[in-house]
Amino acid sequence: MFKQIELKYNFNALEPHIDELTMVTHYTKHHAAYTNNLNAALEKAPELSNSSIEDIFKNLDHTSDEALRTTIKNNGGGYYNHNLYFATLQPGGSSEPTGDLAKQIAKDFGDYPTLKEKLSGAGATRFGSGWAWLSANKEGELKVSSSPNQDNPLMDPNEAWVPILGIDVWEHAYYLKYKNLRADYIKAFFELLNWDIVADNYNKVKEE
Ligand code: MN3
């Protein structure tokens, strides 16, 4: 059984950047539904039972029923992506990258403002619903990308990128407060981002 991460802050703790009603709806309705639907679908896919979510993404091809495979992909993505998203938000304001992650950002992007601009652009230009990602590989390299729907970089079997930070740009993440102004929501996201968590994620992906 997969479970939503427990939030370490109250639903209203991200105000004014992300409003309470958006947080309540996002976590208790959207994320809960993805998680419940994933668990229900896996009951029909015994070949994937006892697998980690990462292995489920990797082995989606092993499920021959196309409709079931799509259900597992969409809801598994929804489960995993939101666990990452909610874990990286921090009440009271953002931090800046530090340590090895900061060094690699300088190497791959020049500086932090440039990375922020790239990530914001990836989210702003993603057509329709989806995510913007900062991912790392075992060599410690970083990459910015975006994906549609609830897809994520782990679903590409030919790549070895693990997301360490995801910006949810589905309208349900911002529409109550920001309406059509996705770029304003992305700015607000960066006001809440806890780079210490992202750095922990980075250190786990990078091989020592
Ligand atoms: Mn969402």
Tab-separated table of C-alpha atoms and ligand atoms in Angstrom:
chain	number	residue	atom	x	y	z
A	1	MET	CA	0.000	0.000	0.000
A	2	PHE	CA	1.401	3.355	-0.998
A	3	LYS	CA	0.746	6.277	1.337
A	4	GLN	CA	0.800	10.034	0.914
A	5	ILE	CA	3.652	11.706	2.792
A	6	GLU	CA	2.532	13.429	5.970
A	7	LEU	CA	2.774	17.179	5.677
A	8	LYS	CA	5.150	18.775	8.169
A	9	TYR	CA	3.131	22.015	8.087
A	10	ASN	CA	-0.504	23.096	8.293
A	11	PHE	CA	-2.610	23.677	5.206
A	12	ASN	CA	-2.584	27.435	5.859
A	13	ALA	CA	1.165	27.620	6.565
A	14	LEU	CA	2.130	28.456	2.972
A	15	GLU	CA	-0.042	31.575	2.826
A	16	PRO	CA	0.038	34.005	1.137
A	17	HIS	CA	1.984	32.229	-1.624
A	18	ILE	CA	-0.211	29.131	-1.767
A	19	ASP	CA	-3.652	29.554	-0.206
A	20	GLU	CA	-5.217	27.187	2.306
A	21	LEU	CA	-8.119	26.019	0.117
A	22	THR	CA	-5.725	25.096	-2.704
A	23	MET	CA	-3.598	23.113	-0.261
A	24	VAL	CA	-6.591	21.313	1.287
A	25	THR	CA	-8.006	20.417	-2.123
A	26	HIS	CA	-4.643	19.479	-3.599
A	27	TYR	CA	-3.588	17.201	-0.753
A	28	THR	CA	-6.860	15.712	0.538
A	29	LYS	CA	-8.614	15.369	-2.839
A	30	HIS	CA	-6.203	15.248	-5.790
A	31	HIS	CA	-3.199	13.586	-4.152
A	32	ALA	CA	-5.423	11.276	-2.092
A	33	ALA	CA	-7.280	10.181	-5.220
A	34	TYR	CA	-4.076	9.406	-7.144
A	35	THR	CA	-2.814	7.364	-4.207
A	36	ASN	CA	-6.080	5.447	-3.695
A	37	ASN	CA	-6.460	4.802	-7.422
A	38	LEU	CA	-2.867	3.543	-7.635
A	39	ASN	CA	-3.419	1.107	-4.752
A	40	ALA	CA	-6.685	-0.114	-6.283
A	41	ALA	CA	-5.076	-0.626	-9.710
A	42	LEU	CA	-2.137	-2.556	-8.246
A	43	GLU	CA	-4.568	-5.098	-6.801
A	44	LYS	CA	-5.238	-6.047	-10.424
A	45	ALA	CA	-1.523	-6.196	-11.311
A	46	PRO	CA	0.019	-8.869	-9.078
A	47	GLU	CA	3.220	-8.777	-11.215
A	48	LEU	CA	3.922	-5.334	-9.718
A	49	SER	CA	2.954	-6.023	-6.125
A	50	ASN	CA	5.795	-5.563	-3.624
A	51	SER	CA	7.663	-3.351	-6.118
A	52	SER	CA	8.935	0.099	-5.223
A	53	ILE	CA	7.271	2.937	-7.092
A	54	GLU	CA	10.527	3.471	-9.030
A	55	ASP	CA	10.475	-0.176	-10.185
A	56	ILE	CA	6.819	0.113	-11.090
A	57	PHE	CA	7.650	3.021	-13.438
A	58	LYS	CA	10.550	1.047	-14.900
A	59	ASN	CA	8.497	-2.114	-15.436
A	60	LEU	CA	5.257	-0.645	-16.733
A	61	ASP	CA	5.723	-2.553	-19.981
A	62	HIS	CA	5.275	-5.814	-18.091
A	63	THR	CA	1.587	-5.043	-17.608
A	64	SER	CA	-0.072	-6.220	-20.800
A	65	ASP	CA	-3.539	-4.739	-20.189
A	66	GLU	CA	-3.220	-1.317	-21.787
A	67	ALA	CA	-5.981	0.379	-19.776
A	68	LEU	CA	-4.549	-0.926	-16.511
A	69	ARG	CA	-1.046	0.152	-17.529
A	70	THR	CA	-2.301	3.685	-18.231
A	71	THR	CA	-4.135	3.810	-14.894
A	72	ILE	CA	-1.003	2.724	-13.024
A	73	LYS	CA	1.165	5.209	-14.925
A	74	ASN	CA	-1.135	8.186	-14.371
A	75	ASN	CA	-1.953	7.504	-10.738
A	76	GLY	CA	1.513	6.230	-9.839
A	77	GLY	CA	2.922	9.449	-11.268
A	78	GLY	CA	0.352	11.464	-9.344
A	79	TYR	CA	1.268	9.658	-6.142
A	80	TYR	CA	5.050	9.995	-6.541
A	81	ASN	CA	5.168	13.500	-8.021
A	82	HIS	CA	3.065	15.039	-5.249
A	83	ASN	CA	5.049	13.325	-2.501
A	84	LEU	CA	8.122	15.051	-3.925
A	85	TYR	CA	6.348	18.398	-4.402
A	86	PHE	CA	4.809	18.697	-0.929
A	87	ALA	CA	8.052	17.587	0.737
A	88	THR	CA	10.023	20.461	-0.794
A	89	LEU	CA	7.733	23.291	0.329
A	90	GLN	CA	8.631	25.249	3.415
A	91	PRO	CA	6.446	27.597	5.463
A	92	GLY	CA	7.998	30.981	6.111
A	93	GLY	CA	10.083	31.271	3.009
A	94	SER	CA	12.647	29.700	0.805
A	95	SER	CA	16.306	28.897	1.213
A	96	GLU	CA	19.048	28.881	-1.413
A	97	PRO	CA	21.039	25.917	-2.704
A	98	THR	CA	24.096	24.984	-0.640
A	99	GLY	CA	26.894	22.408	-0.604
A	100	ASP	CA	27.574	20.019	-3.491
A	101	LEU	CA	24.262	20.914	-5.120
A	102	ALA	CA	25.199	24.606	-5.233
A	103	LYS	CA	28.576	23.717	-6.795
A	104	GLN	CA	26.919	21.564	-9.454
A	105	ILE	CA	24.366	24.303	-10.225
A	106	ALA	CA	27.284	26.672	-10.827
A	107	LYS	CA	28.908	24.091	-13.093
A	108	ASP	CA	25.832	23.130	-15.134
A	109	PHE	CA	23.945	26.431	-15.251
A	110	GLY	CA	26.395	29.193	-14.317
A	111	ASP	CA	24.530	30.412	-11.263
A	112	TYR	CA	21.364	29.965	-9.238
A	113	PRO	CA	19.329	32.778	-10.900
A	114	THR	CA	19.976	31.146	-14.286
A	115	LEU	CA	18.767	27.769	-13.039
A	116	LYS	CA	15.673	29.417	-11.530
A	117	GLU	CA	14.940	31.100	-14.847
A	118	LYS	CA	15.290	27.788	-16.733
A	119	LEU	CA	13.044	25.921	-14.321
A	120	SER	CA	10.459	28.705	-14.372
A	121	GLY	CA	10.541	28.719	-18.160
A	122	ALA	CA	10.095	24.940	-18.310
A	123	GLY	CA	6.988	25.245	-16.138
A	124	ALA	CA	5.589	28.311	-17.862
A	125	THR	CA	5.912	26.868	-21.371
A	126	ARG	CA	4.618	23.352	-20.620
A	127	PHE	CA	1.404	23.266	-22.680
A	128	GLY	CA	-1.599	22.064	-20.685
A	129	SER	CA	-1.107	20.107	-17.474
A	130	GLY	CA	2.246	18.797	-16.347
A	131	TRP	CA	5.410	19.309	-14.364
A	132	ALA	CA	8.767	21.062	-14.547
A	133	TRP	CA	11.696	19.068	-13.164
A	134	LEU	CA	15.193	19.413	-11.854
A	135	SER	CA	16.751	15.953	-12.056
A	136	ALA	CA	20.096	14.417	-11.192
A	137	ASN	CA	21.981	11.320	-12.348
A	138	LYS	CA	24.497	9.097	-10.576
A	139	GLU	CA	27.365	11.193	-11.926
A	140	GLY	CA	25.862	14.130	-10.074
A	141	GLU	CA	24.913	16.041	-13.221
A	142	LEU	CA	21.760	18.152	-13.285
A	143	LYS	CA	19.092	18.597	-15.932
A	144	VAL	CA	15.979	20.764	-16.345
A	145	SER	CA	13.004	19.285	-18.203
A	146	SER	CA	9.232	19.219	-18.257
A	147	SER	CA	6.664	16.513	-18.856
A	148	PRO	CA	2.930	16.322	-19.594
A	149	ASN	CA	0.203	14.916	-17.335
A	150	GLN	CA	1.622	13.009	-14.341
A	151	ASP	CA	4.636	11.707	-16.270
A	152	ASN	CA	8.093	12.121	-14.744
A	153	PRO	CA	11.738	11.455	-15.732
A	154	LEU	CA	11.743	8.014	-14.047
A	155	MET	CA	9.273	6.753	-16.652
A	156	ASP	CA	11.799	7.016	-19.464
A	157	PRO	CA	13.550	3.618	-19.430
A	158	ASN	CA	16.386	4.925	-21.640
A	159	GLU	CA	17.382	7.687	-19.263
A	160	ALA	CA	18.879	7.655	-15.827
A	161	TRP	CA	17.524	10.894	-14.389
A	162	VAL	CA	15.901	11.038	-10.976
A	163	PRO	CA	13.773	14.081	-10.151
A	164	ILE	CA	14.964	16.000	-7.079
A	165	LEU	CA	12.538	18.907	-7.430
A	166	GLY	CA	9.195	19.140	-9.241
A	167	ILE	CA	6.945	22.125	-9.921
A	168	ASP	CA	3.321	21.101	-10.374
A	169	VAL	CA	1.881	23.305	-13.129
A	170	TRP	CA	-1.544	21.675	-13.317
A	171	GLU	CA	-4.233	24.337	-12.918
A	172	HIS	CA	-5.419	22.617	-9.711
A	173	ALA	CA	-2.127	23.705	-8.114
A	174	TYR	CA	-2.803	27.429	-8.542
A	175	TYR	CA	-6.079	28.336	-10.242
A	176	LEU	CA	-8.107	29.283	-7.123
A	177	LYS	CA	-5.653	32.058	-6.300
A	178	TYR	CA	-3.747	32.836	-9.482
A	179	LYS	CA	-6.388	32.053	-12.139
A	180	ASN	CA	-4.617	32.105	-15.542
A	181	LEU	CA	-1.393	33.626	-14.168
A	182	ARG	CA	0.771	30.518	-14.028
A	183	ALA	CA	3.994	32.537	-14.027
A	184	ASP	CA	2.946	34.299	-10.796
A	185	TYR	CA	2.317	30.934	-9.145
A	186	ILE	CA	5.758	29.720	-10.242
A	187	LYS	CA	7.313	32.811	-8.647
A	188	ALA	CA	5.367	32.022	-5.482
A	189	PHE	CA	6.598	28.420	-5.553
A	190	PHE	CA	10.182	29.655	-5.389
A	191	GLU	CA	9.263	31.760	-2.344
A	192	LEU	CA	8.486	28.479	-0.532
A	193	LEU	CA	11.142	26.149	-1.842
A	194	ASN	CA	13.298	24.364	0.740
A	195	TRP	CA	16.621	23.793	-1.006
A	196	ASP	CA	17.928	21.767	1.937
A	197	ILE	CA	15.439	19.018	1.048
A	198	VAL	CA	16.395	19.271	-2.630
A	199	ALA	CA	20.065	18.979	-1.627
A	200	ASP	CA	19.242	15.848	0.409
A	201	ASN	CA	17.484	14.394	-2.623
A	202	TYR	CA	20.504	15.278	-4.765
A	203	ASN	CA	22.965	13.613	-2.395
A	204	LYS	CA	20.871	10.428	-2.410
A	205	VAL	CA	20.917	10.187	-6.225
A	206	LYS	CA	24.594	11.021	-6.632
A	207	GLU	CA	26.910	8.101	-6.063
A	208	GLU	CA	29.539	8.694	-3.436
B	1	MN3	MN	-1.138	18.442	-8.462
